[in-house]
Amino acid sequence: MKYQKINGHDFYNMVVNASNRLLEESEYVNALNVFPVPDGDTGTNMSATFKAAVKEIEGLNSMSIAETSKKLAKGALMGARGNSGVILSQILRGISKGLEGKNEVDAIELAIAFKEGSNAAYKAVMRPTEGTILSVIRAAADAAIDTDVKDIVDIMDVIVTEAKIMLDKTPDLLPALKKAKVVDSGGMGLYIILKGMYDALRDDIKAEIRDIKPATAKMQGAQGTEDIDIKFGYCTEFIILADASKAEKFRDDITPMGDSQVVVGYEDVIKVHIHTNDPGAVLAKAVKLGELSKIKIDNMREEHREVLLSKEEYKEANIDDSAHFEGEAAVEELEQEKKKYAFVAVAMGEGITNIFKDLGVDYVIEGGQTMNPSTQDIMECVSKLNAEHIFVLPNNKNIIMSANQAAEIADKDVRVIPTTTIPQGITCVTMFNPELEVDENVENLKEAREMVKTGSVTYAVRDTEMDGIEIKEGNILGLIEGKIKRVGESYFDITEEILSDMIDEDSELITIFYGEDVTEEEAEEFAEKIEEKYEELDVQCYKGAQPLYYFLVSVE
């Protein structure tokens, strides 16, 4: 086929075919992950992002390429998952800007639009790295600008050819890719998209959107709607103005009095959270240590009954309650009193999710490794919160860009604290001071996350060599701040080794979150061993129930 110009219908077929191709190849793109850990998700994120984009134009049937591309960009913006998905959404946003006001375009105009896509992608990244998806879109766009071909099929051929040439060069630009003997996964995802667009035009493909829905993040509010048996009825929170060294002994003292206890000490402050049936007894023990402040006691049974009653009243009144009771979130929005601060956090694992909720986080989006929430997922939480200032804790470096994108388009004051690990997020919530103004809190929370050293223990999904370390499939990997530091056969030994690497003379607190593949008995035995080894440090152990990672550990 030959095309001197393409319109909205042509562009529709191009991008839908591209989406279908990427969906087919998403696992292959995932497998290009440089790190041999079981959370390579670039293909999944890019495919979910592009699928959200084409879903936005489904049934549009517009001859205008401007209208089609604008809606496509909007869908990608809201559906963007992970860093690769956000960058892809910005490429589509730039292309849409280049096509603005046009019903159809020729080869030169299409080339200019691709250049706009490249420019937008580079602007979206604070420190652009060559050898990535950015290099691939730039090379493709520059080649389109420089060529003198007039046929659209021919210019798409140039774009695809140059994209492949640059993709093959990515290992020369990034040493990590060369060591792993792979090309950049984001660049490969983009190449598949461009090739799909080219094939649709060249072969006159009338594409139909594959009806396969990507996995969506699960959002949970602070309370569920199910009729549950609440063993300990009073959520009790307060601060003790006392020496932080007393925190461990106090935690042991109140452990028999309830559950969900979190006791954290920092300098001359001890922050306490516990679910108990006798708040008075807990406070009586606390006041012996020092002056009490910020006491907050909530009757969880009463609150739960009110939520259930409100839901039942809605049903009896024949009112569609979907806007007020979303899945398990069950948040009553009618006449909700505006508060000063609210929190949204991303977490993986039932135990970690519960910890965030127990600490007062308003919404927890269940996601993280292998399932990055989209900009839309974060926006849905933000839209339900009636607060002056909303803090978002991504708790994963691959979610920060989606969170920032949500903050930019929200009509509320949303502050993203760029936490890259679960322990950083938990520390930030713990150290939050509701009495401070928002800017001071932002600075304090950013400083608080820097206090946390994070380690993780998982397994290798393939053979490779990294930084001179030989790794075999199935090996246990110990990572510190995302970098592989230890390799072995036992996840208990590797966890102990990375803790040894992380602890220094300033360390005071070790926190252990055990995953779904570790039993409670094993975790408790391991924690006791660590306590004996580091008698001078406070050791806390929690059920994280996180997938893929046997242990997440932090040192503060």
XYZ file of C-alpha atoms in Angstrom:
556
model
C 0.000 0.000 0.000
C 1.014 3.614 -0.658
C -0.133 6.585 1.405
C 0.597 10.220 0.637
C -1.453 11.108 3.728
C -3.037 9.293 6.661
C -6.163 10.243 8.640
C -7.742 9.270 11.956
C -8.951 5.890 10.648
C -5.489 4.964 9.404
C -3.860 6.053 12.652
C -6.435 4.046 14.627
C -5.516 0.839 12.792
C -1.818 1.554 13.224
C -1.918 1.976 16.997
C -4.418 -0.828 17.634
C -2.258 -3.261 15.690
C 0.759 -2.016 17.619
C -1.030 -2.605 20.911
C -1.916 -6.160 19.920
C 1.671 -6.907 18.910
C 3.052 -5.536 22.169
C 0.570 -7.610 24.129
C 1.815 -10.726 22.330
C 5.450 -9.854 23.017
C 5.146 -8.454 26.545
C 6.663 -11.506 28.250
C 9.579 -11.428 25.845
C 10.165 -7.765 26.739
C 9.928 -8.663 30.434
C 12.627 -11.284 29.958
C 15.076 -8.572 28.839
C 15.229 -7.225 32.372
C 18.904 -6.601 33.177
C 18.615 -7.747 36.781
C 18.109 -11.511 37.215
C 15.399 -10.935 39.840
C 11.772 -12.088 39.348
C 10.243 -8.653 38.859
C 11.074 -7.652 35.293
C 7.876 -5.911 34.243
C 8.744 -3.447 31.464
C 6.723 -5.375 28.895
C 3.749 -5.673 31.211
C 3.837 -1.966 32.053
C 4.214 -0.771 28.467
C 1.522 -3.132 27.207
C -0.919 -2.104 29.957
C -0.215 1.563 29.239
C -0.727 1.200 25.494
C -3.805 -0.964 26.018
C -5.322 1.783 28.174
C -4.531 4.244 25.384
C -6.246 2.283 22.614
C -9.213 1.514 24.869
C -9.754 5.278 25.032
C -10.233 5.431 21.240
C -12.266 2.229 20.919
C -15.316 2.915 18.748
C -14.219 6.490 18.040
C -14.483 6.159 14.233
C -13.086 9.641 13.618
C -11.486 10.782 10.376
C -9.489 13.371 12.347
C -5.980 12.212 13.259
C -5.820 15.067 15.779
C -8.879 13.820 17.650
C -7.713 10.198 17.573
C -4.210 11.006 18.777
C -5.484 13.348 21.506
C -7.736 10.675 22.988
C -4.971 8.100 22.616
C -2.597 10.334 24.567
C -5.195 10.906 27.284
C -5.716 7.167 27.696
C -1.970 6.594 27.931
C -1.547 9.409 30.433
C -4.113 7.960 32.833
C -3.139 4.341 32.217
C 0.636 4.846 32.499
C 2.334 2.175 34.616
C 5.962 2.171 35.650
C 8.702 4.420 34.342
C 8.582 2.865 30.872
C 4.818 3.393 30.713
C 5.093 7.023 31.789
C 7.781 7.713 29.165
C 5.622 5.990 26.533
C 2.667 8.157 27.548
C 4.807 11.255 27.126
C 5.892 10.118 23.654
C 2.225 9.770 22.682
C 1.462 13.109 24.294
C 4.161 14.791 22.191
C 2.975 13.081 19.006
C -0.553 14.308 19.745
C 0.773 17.853 20.123
C 2.445 17.556 16.724
C -0.814 16.364 15.138
C -2.967 19.011 16.788
C -5.599 20.617 14.548
C -5.055 18.211 11.640
C -7.554 15.849 10.011
C -4.796 14.178 8.000
C -1.019 14.515 7.707
C 1.669 13.913 5.127
C 5.101 12.362 5.700
C 6.752 15.622 6.749
C 4.013 16.436 9.268
C 4.162 12.916 10.693
C 7.939 13.204 11.085
C 7.508 16.483 12.970
C 4.966 14.817 15.250
C 7.403 12.014 16.082
C 10.047 14.621 16.871
C 7.581 16.266 19.266
C 7.140 12.842 20.865
C 10.890 12.510 21.333
C 11.175 15.996 22.822
C 8.326 15.369 25.258
C 9.890 12.107 26.444
C 13.247 13.752 27.153
C 11.574 16.593 29.036
C 9.716 14.107 31.242
C 12.947 12.590 32.583
C 15.051 14.624 34.991
C 18.313 12.914 34.038
C 17.897 11.299 30.603
C 19.993 8.177 30.135
C 21.157 7.148 26.689
C 20.869 3.498 25.732
C 17.216 3.418 26.722
C 13.791 3.963 25.154
C 14.741 7.653 24.911
C 17.607 6.917 22.519
C 15.349 4.748 20.360
C 12.597 7.363 19.938
C 15.163 10.117 19.322
C 16.988 8.130 16.608
C 13.716 7.184 14.930
C 12.379 10.754 15.000
C 15.631 12.311 13.767
C 15.782 9.843 10.867
C 12.215 10.744 9.907
C 13.053 14.461 9.952
C 16.203 13.989 7.883
C 14.736 11.776 5.149
C 13.215 13.147 1.958
C 10.756 10.286 1.318
C 7.206 11.393 0.670
C 5.211 8.191 1.171
C 3.965 7.503 4.717
C 4.714 3.776 4.468
C 8.266 4.593 3.409
C 8.780 7.043 6.257
C 7.457 4.485 8.749
C 9.965 2.057 7.239
C 12.727 4.593 7.957
C 11.454 5.073 11.516
C 11.364 1.339 12.218
C 14.759 0.710 10.605
C 16.496 3.447 12.599
C 14.751 2.383 15.788
C 16.132 -1.141 15.336
C 19.641 0.156 14.610
C 19.612 2.241 17.792
C 18.070 -0.610 19.795
C 20.957 -2.858 18.770
C 23.381 -0.148 19.915
C 21.913 0.152 23.422
C 24.343 -2.402 24.932
C 27.227 -0.212 23.744
C 25.710 2.775 25.539
C 24.845 1.029 28.810
C 27.483 -1.328 30.285
C 24.828 -3.140 32.341
C 23.082 -4.203 29.130
C 26.317 -5.444 27.599
C 27.154 -7.506 30.684
C 23.696 -9.065 30.660
C 23.899 -9.557 26.866
C 20.517 -7.970 26.234
C 19.155 -4.853 24.545
C 17.155 -2.268 26.482
C 13.719 -3.621 27.353
C 11.946 -0.257 27.051
C 13.580 0.320 23.694
C 12.448 -3.114 22.547
C 8.886 -2.336 23.637
C 8.914 0.864 21.613
C 10.399 -0.922 18.586
C 7.555 -3.478 18.710
C 5.041 -0.618 18.795
C 6.632 1.174 15.829
C 6.879 -2.089 13.870
C 3.213 -2.810 14.588
C 2.220 0.631 13.296
C 4.305 0.143 10.159
C 2.927 -3.336 9.441
C -0.678 -2.143 9.788
C -0.131 0.568 7.196
C 1.974 -1.510 4.821
C -0.331 -4.558 4.889
C -3.610 -2.632 5.173
C -4.505 -4.366 8.458
C -7.918 -3.522 9.912
C -7.051 -4.159 13.521
C -9.451 -4.980 16.336
C -8.608 -4.351 19.982
C -7.807 -7.572 21.788
C -10.185 -7.887 24.707
C -7.590 -8.802 27.319
C -7.625 -6.638 30.409
C -4.325 -5.918 32.168
C -4.037 -6.681 35.846
C -5.282 -3.741 37.901
C -3.997 -2.638 41.235
C -6.211 -3.384 44.184
C -7.140 -0.367 46.267
C -7.985 -0.649 49.937
C -9.242 1.981 52.301
C -8.499 2.008 55.979
C -11.513 -0.188 56.745
C -13.268 -2.955 54.803
C -17.029 -3.555 54.534
C -17.161 -7.249 55.293
C -18.786 -8.288 58.544
C -15.624 -9.128 60.453
C -14.922 -10.159 64.028
C -12.770 -7.419 65.534
C -10.777 -9.061 68.347
C -9.308 -5.834 69.742
C -11.714 -2.936 69.441
C -9.790 0.255 70.146
C -7.203 1.677 67.771
C -4.909 3.540 70.164
C -2.190 5.955 69.070
C -0.051 8.352 71.063
C 3.432 9.766 71.525
C 5.601 9.362 74.607
C 8.101 12.149 75.226
C 10.822 9.842 76.493
C 14.211 8.366 75.639
C 13.914 6.300 72.435
C 16.060 3.558 73.978
C 13.042 2.587 76.086
C 10.944 1.747 73.017
C 11.888 -1.936 72.786
C 11.099 -2.687 76.450
C 7.772 -0.827 76.188
C 6.817 -2.746 73.053
C 7.462 -6.027 74.863
C 5.366 -4.830 77.816
C 2.281 -4.029 75.710
C 2.528 -6.986 73.298
C 0.160 -9.171 75.413
C -2.391 -6.337 75.529
C -3.384 -6.327 71.847
C -2.210 -6.701 68.283
C -1.031 -4.588 65.321
C 1.396 -2.866 67.667
C 4.023 -0.574 66.202
C 6.439 1.090 68.616
C 9.152 3.264 67.104
C 11.620 5.432 68.968
C 13.590 8.351 67.599
C 15.803 10.528 69.825
C 13.485 11.745 72.637
C 10.181 10.569 71.142
C 8.439 7.166 71.104
C 5.493 6.783 68.726
C 3.011 4.046 69.646
C 0.174 2.325 67.776
C -1.791 -0.675 69.100
C -5.198 -2.319 68.745
C -6.346 -3.174 72.264
C -9.442 -3.717 74.394
C -8.041 -1.645 77.276
C -6.524 1.659 76.091
C -6.397 2.889 79.685
C -4.066 0.101 80.734
C -1.750 0.829 77.792
C -1.680 4.538 78.623
C -1.043 3.777 82.292
C 2.107 1.889 81.355
C 3.138 4.606 78.907
C 2.827 7.495 81.340
C 5.446 5.861 83.569
C 7.998 6.494 80.808
C 7.219 10.146 80.197
C 4.686 12.773 79.207
C 2.014 11.684 76.696
C 1.040 13.636 73.597
C -1.238 13.331 70.534
C -3.468 10.701 72.158
C -6.020 9.274 69.703
C -8.413 6.404 70.499
C -10.936 5.124 67.938
C -13.657 2.543 68.537
C -13.150 0.304 65.510
C -16.266 -1.791 66.172
C -18.449 1.316 66.211
C -16.838 2.712 63.058
C -17.276 -0.623 61.302
C -20.984 -0.767 62.245
C -21.476 2.776 60.933
C -19.900 1.893 57.613
C -22.078 -1.224 57.276
C -25.180 0.726 58.306
C -24.474 3.492 55.798
C -24.052 0.940 53.046
C -27.299 -0.820 53.987
C -29.196 2.493 54.027
C -27.976 3.203 50.516
C -29.194 -0.191 49.341
C -32.610 0.294 50.957
C -32.925 3.708 49.330
C -32.246 2.127 45.914
C -29.250 4.397 45.375
C -26.331 3.297 43.261
C -23.589 3.130 45.875
C -20.708 2.356 43.536
C -19.375 5.898 43.841
C -19.335 5.612 47.627
C -18.341 2.024 48.271
C -15.604 0.913 45.891
C -14.664 -2.755 46.172
C -13.219 -3.340 49.621
C -12.528 0.329 50.270
C -15.979 1.280 51.612
C -15.277 4.939 52.254
C -18.184 7.151 53.250
C -17.811 10.309 51.202
C -21.074 12.104 51.957
C -20.546 15.152 54.108
C -17.026 13.999 54.830
C -15.284 16.604 56.930
C -12.239 18.008 55.232
C -9.034 17.210 57.045
C -5.607 18.744 56.721
C -3.589 15.682 55.679
C -4.176 12.339 53.981
C -1.919 9.528 52.772
C -1.861 7.144 49.818
C 0.743 4.373 49.800
C 1.655 1.529 47.471
C 2.425 -1.817 49.096
C 2.863 -5.479 48.227
C 1.783 -8.212 50.600
C -1.171 -8.454 52.962
C 0.938 -7.928 56.061
C 2.642 -4.790 54.772
C -0.695 -3.455 53.536
C -2.160 -3.922 57.018
C 0.797 -2.152 58.630
C 0.234 0.907 56.457
C -3.485 0.905 57.233
C -2.825 0.482 60.953
C -0.509 3.500 60.808
C -3.366 5.607 59.457
C -2.733 5.578 55.707
C -6.053 6.403 54.058
C -5.623 4.282 50.941
C -3.213 1.468 50.212
C -2.842 0.430 46.590
C -1.743 -3.176 46.427
C 1.030 -3.197 43.872
C 4.761 -2.899 43.519
C 7.040 -5.441 41.897
C 5.454 -7.006 38.766
C 2.261 -4.941 39.179
C 2.924 -1.218 39.127
C -0.240 0.823 39.691
C -1.202 3.246 36.959
C -1.577 6.997 37.121
C -5.344 6.337 37.052
C -5.129 4.003 40.089
C -3.391 6.727 42.080
C -5.782 9.398 40.803
C -8.799 7.363 41.944
C -7.470 7.322 45.482
C -6.660 11.025 45.400
C -10.125 11.889 44.081
C -11.803 10.147 47.023
C -9.832 12.020 49.661
C -11.211 15.220 51.155
C -7.980 16.739 52.443
C -6.015 19.958 52.028
C -2.755 18.089 51.369
C -2.327 14.519 50.143
C 0.959 12.649 50.466
C 1.693 9.797 48.052
C 4.310 7.187 48.979
C 5.224 5.138 45.861
C 7.625 2.850 47.793
C 9.157 1.672 44.514
C 11.437 3.554 42.122
C 9.366 2.339 39.170
C 6.193 3.968 40.508
C 7.534 7.446 41.259
C 6.966 8.773 37.724
C 3.346 7.562 37.684
C 2.800 9.205 41.070
C 4.339 12.469 39.870
C 2.145 12.363 36.785
C -0.940 11.923 38.982
C 0.158 14.853 41.142
C 0.568 17.073 38.078
C -2.913 16.462 36.721
C -4.777 16.343 40.047
C -6.876 19.333 41.055
C -5.711 18.933 44.658
C -2.450 19.580 46.473
C -0.679 16.241 46.035
C 2.868 15.831 47.328
C 4.887 12.818 46.200
C 7.511 11.688 48.705
C 9.879 9.703 46.449
C 10.176 6.608 48.621
C 11.780 3.718 46.751
C 11.272 0.939 49.319
C 8.571 -0.290 51.692
C 10.669 0.425 54.835
C 11.218 4.008 53.663
C 7.449 4.442 53.314
C 6.715 3.015 56.751
C 9.341 5.251 58.342
C 7.864 8.315 56.628
C 4.369 7.581 57.946
C 5.768 6.949 61.402
C 7.754 10.188 61.480
C 4.936 12.343 60.032
C 3.912 15.228 62.306
C 0.355 16.501 61.698
C 1.109 19.691 63.646
C 3.642 20.932 61.079
C 2.874 22.856 57.907
C 2.938 20.959 54.644
C 6.268 22.215 53.264
C 8.054 21.445 56.518
C 6.513 17.978 56.545
C 7.667 17.370 52.972
C 11.238 18.225 53.875
C 11.131 16.154 57.056
C 9.741 13.104 55.270
C 12.338 13.339 52.526
C 15.005 13.482 55.217
C 13.382 10.577 57.081
C 13.573 8.293 54.056
C 17.294 8.998 53.796
C 17.761 7.568 57.296
C 16.643 4.127 56.130
C 18.942 1.520 54.606
C 16.977 -1.192 52.809
C 17.894 -4.739 51.870
C 15.918 -7.434 50.094
C 16.340 -11.144 49.509
C 14.957 -12.968 46.467
C 16.041 -15.552 43.890
C 17.694 -15.454 40.458
C 15.523 -16.199 37.447
C 18.412 -16.766 35.035
C 22.172 -17.209 34.771
C 24.184 -14.012 34.467
C 27.176 -12.113 35.773
C 26.921 -8.732 37.463
C 29.773 -6.633 38.836
C 32.057 -9.640 38.703
C 29.578 -11.844 40.614
C 28.588 -15.074 38.885
C 24.907 -15.855 39.318
C 23.093 -19.100 38.520
C 19.355 -19.532 38.094
C 17.825 -20.366 41.479
C 20.582 -18.715 43.520
C 19.454 -16.632 46.483
C 20.263 -12.966 45.940
C 20.840 -10.346 48.620
C 20.327 -6.771 47.440
C 21.143 -3.538 49.252
C 19.442 -0.429 47.863
C 18.589 -2.437 44.751
C 22.137 -3.626 44.022
C 23.145 -7.279 44.243
C 25.689 -7.681 47.041
C 25.439 -11.318 48.112
C 24.751 -14.618 46.331
C 24.178 -17.966 48.044
C 21.912 -20.937 48.667
C 20.107 -20.044 51.924
C 17.850 -17.014 52.234
C 18.437 -16.936 55.984
C 22.225 -16.822 55.525
C 21.985 -14.195 52.783
C 19.668 -12.034 54.905
C 22.092 -12.221 57.811
C 24.971 -11.314 55.498
C 23.333 -8.218 54.020
C 22.312 -7.055 57.489
C 25.951 -7.326 58.485
C 26.857 -5.193 55.472
C 24.221 -2.581 56.351
C 24.859 -2.170 60.077
C 27.370 0.414 61.266
C 28.209 2.225 64.503
C 25.267 4.621 64.096
C 22.655 1.874 63.651
C 19.876 1.628 66.241
C 16.980 -0.310 64.738
C 16.650 -3.443 62.565
C 13.261 -4.192 61.017
C 12.473 -7.498 59.323
C 9.465 -8.159 57.083
C 9.116 -11.828 56.180
C 7.488 -12.906 52.929
C 4.741 -15.335 52.035
C 7.225 -18.197 51.568
C 8.603 -17.899 55.117
C 6.684 -19.354 58.073
C 6.043 -17.413 61.261
C 8.097 -19.915 63.249
C 11.053 -19.581 60.872
C 10.856 -15.792 60.981
C 10.680 -15.641 64.782
C 13.628 -18.022 65.121
C 15.633 -15.909 62.681
C 14.720 -12.667 64.468
C 15.855 -14.155 67.790
C 19.185 -15.062 66.200
C 19.616 -11.483 64.964
C 18.686 -10.114 68.396
C 21.361 -12.272 70.016
C 23.928 -11.204 67.445
C 23.162 -7.485 67.803
C 22.209 -7.128 71.452
C 22.708 -3.368 71.377
C 20.135 -2.869 68.584
C 16.347 -2.936 68.671
C 15.027 -5.725 66.401
C 11.446 -5.759 65.102
C 9.915 -8.552 63.013
C 6.624 -8.307 61.093
C 4.672 -10.529 58.748
C 4.899 -8.788 55.384
C 3.496 -11.679 53.317
C 5.120 -10.057 50.282
C 5.522 -12.186 47.143
C 8.867 -12.876 45.419
C 10.979 -11.563 48.308
C 11.739 -13.880 51.234
C 12.788 -10.931 53.378
C 12.716 -7.159 53.255
C 14.960 -5.666 55.919
C 15.884 -2.174 56.986
C 18.452 -0.604 59.266
C 18.024 2.825 60.817
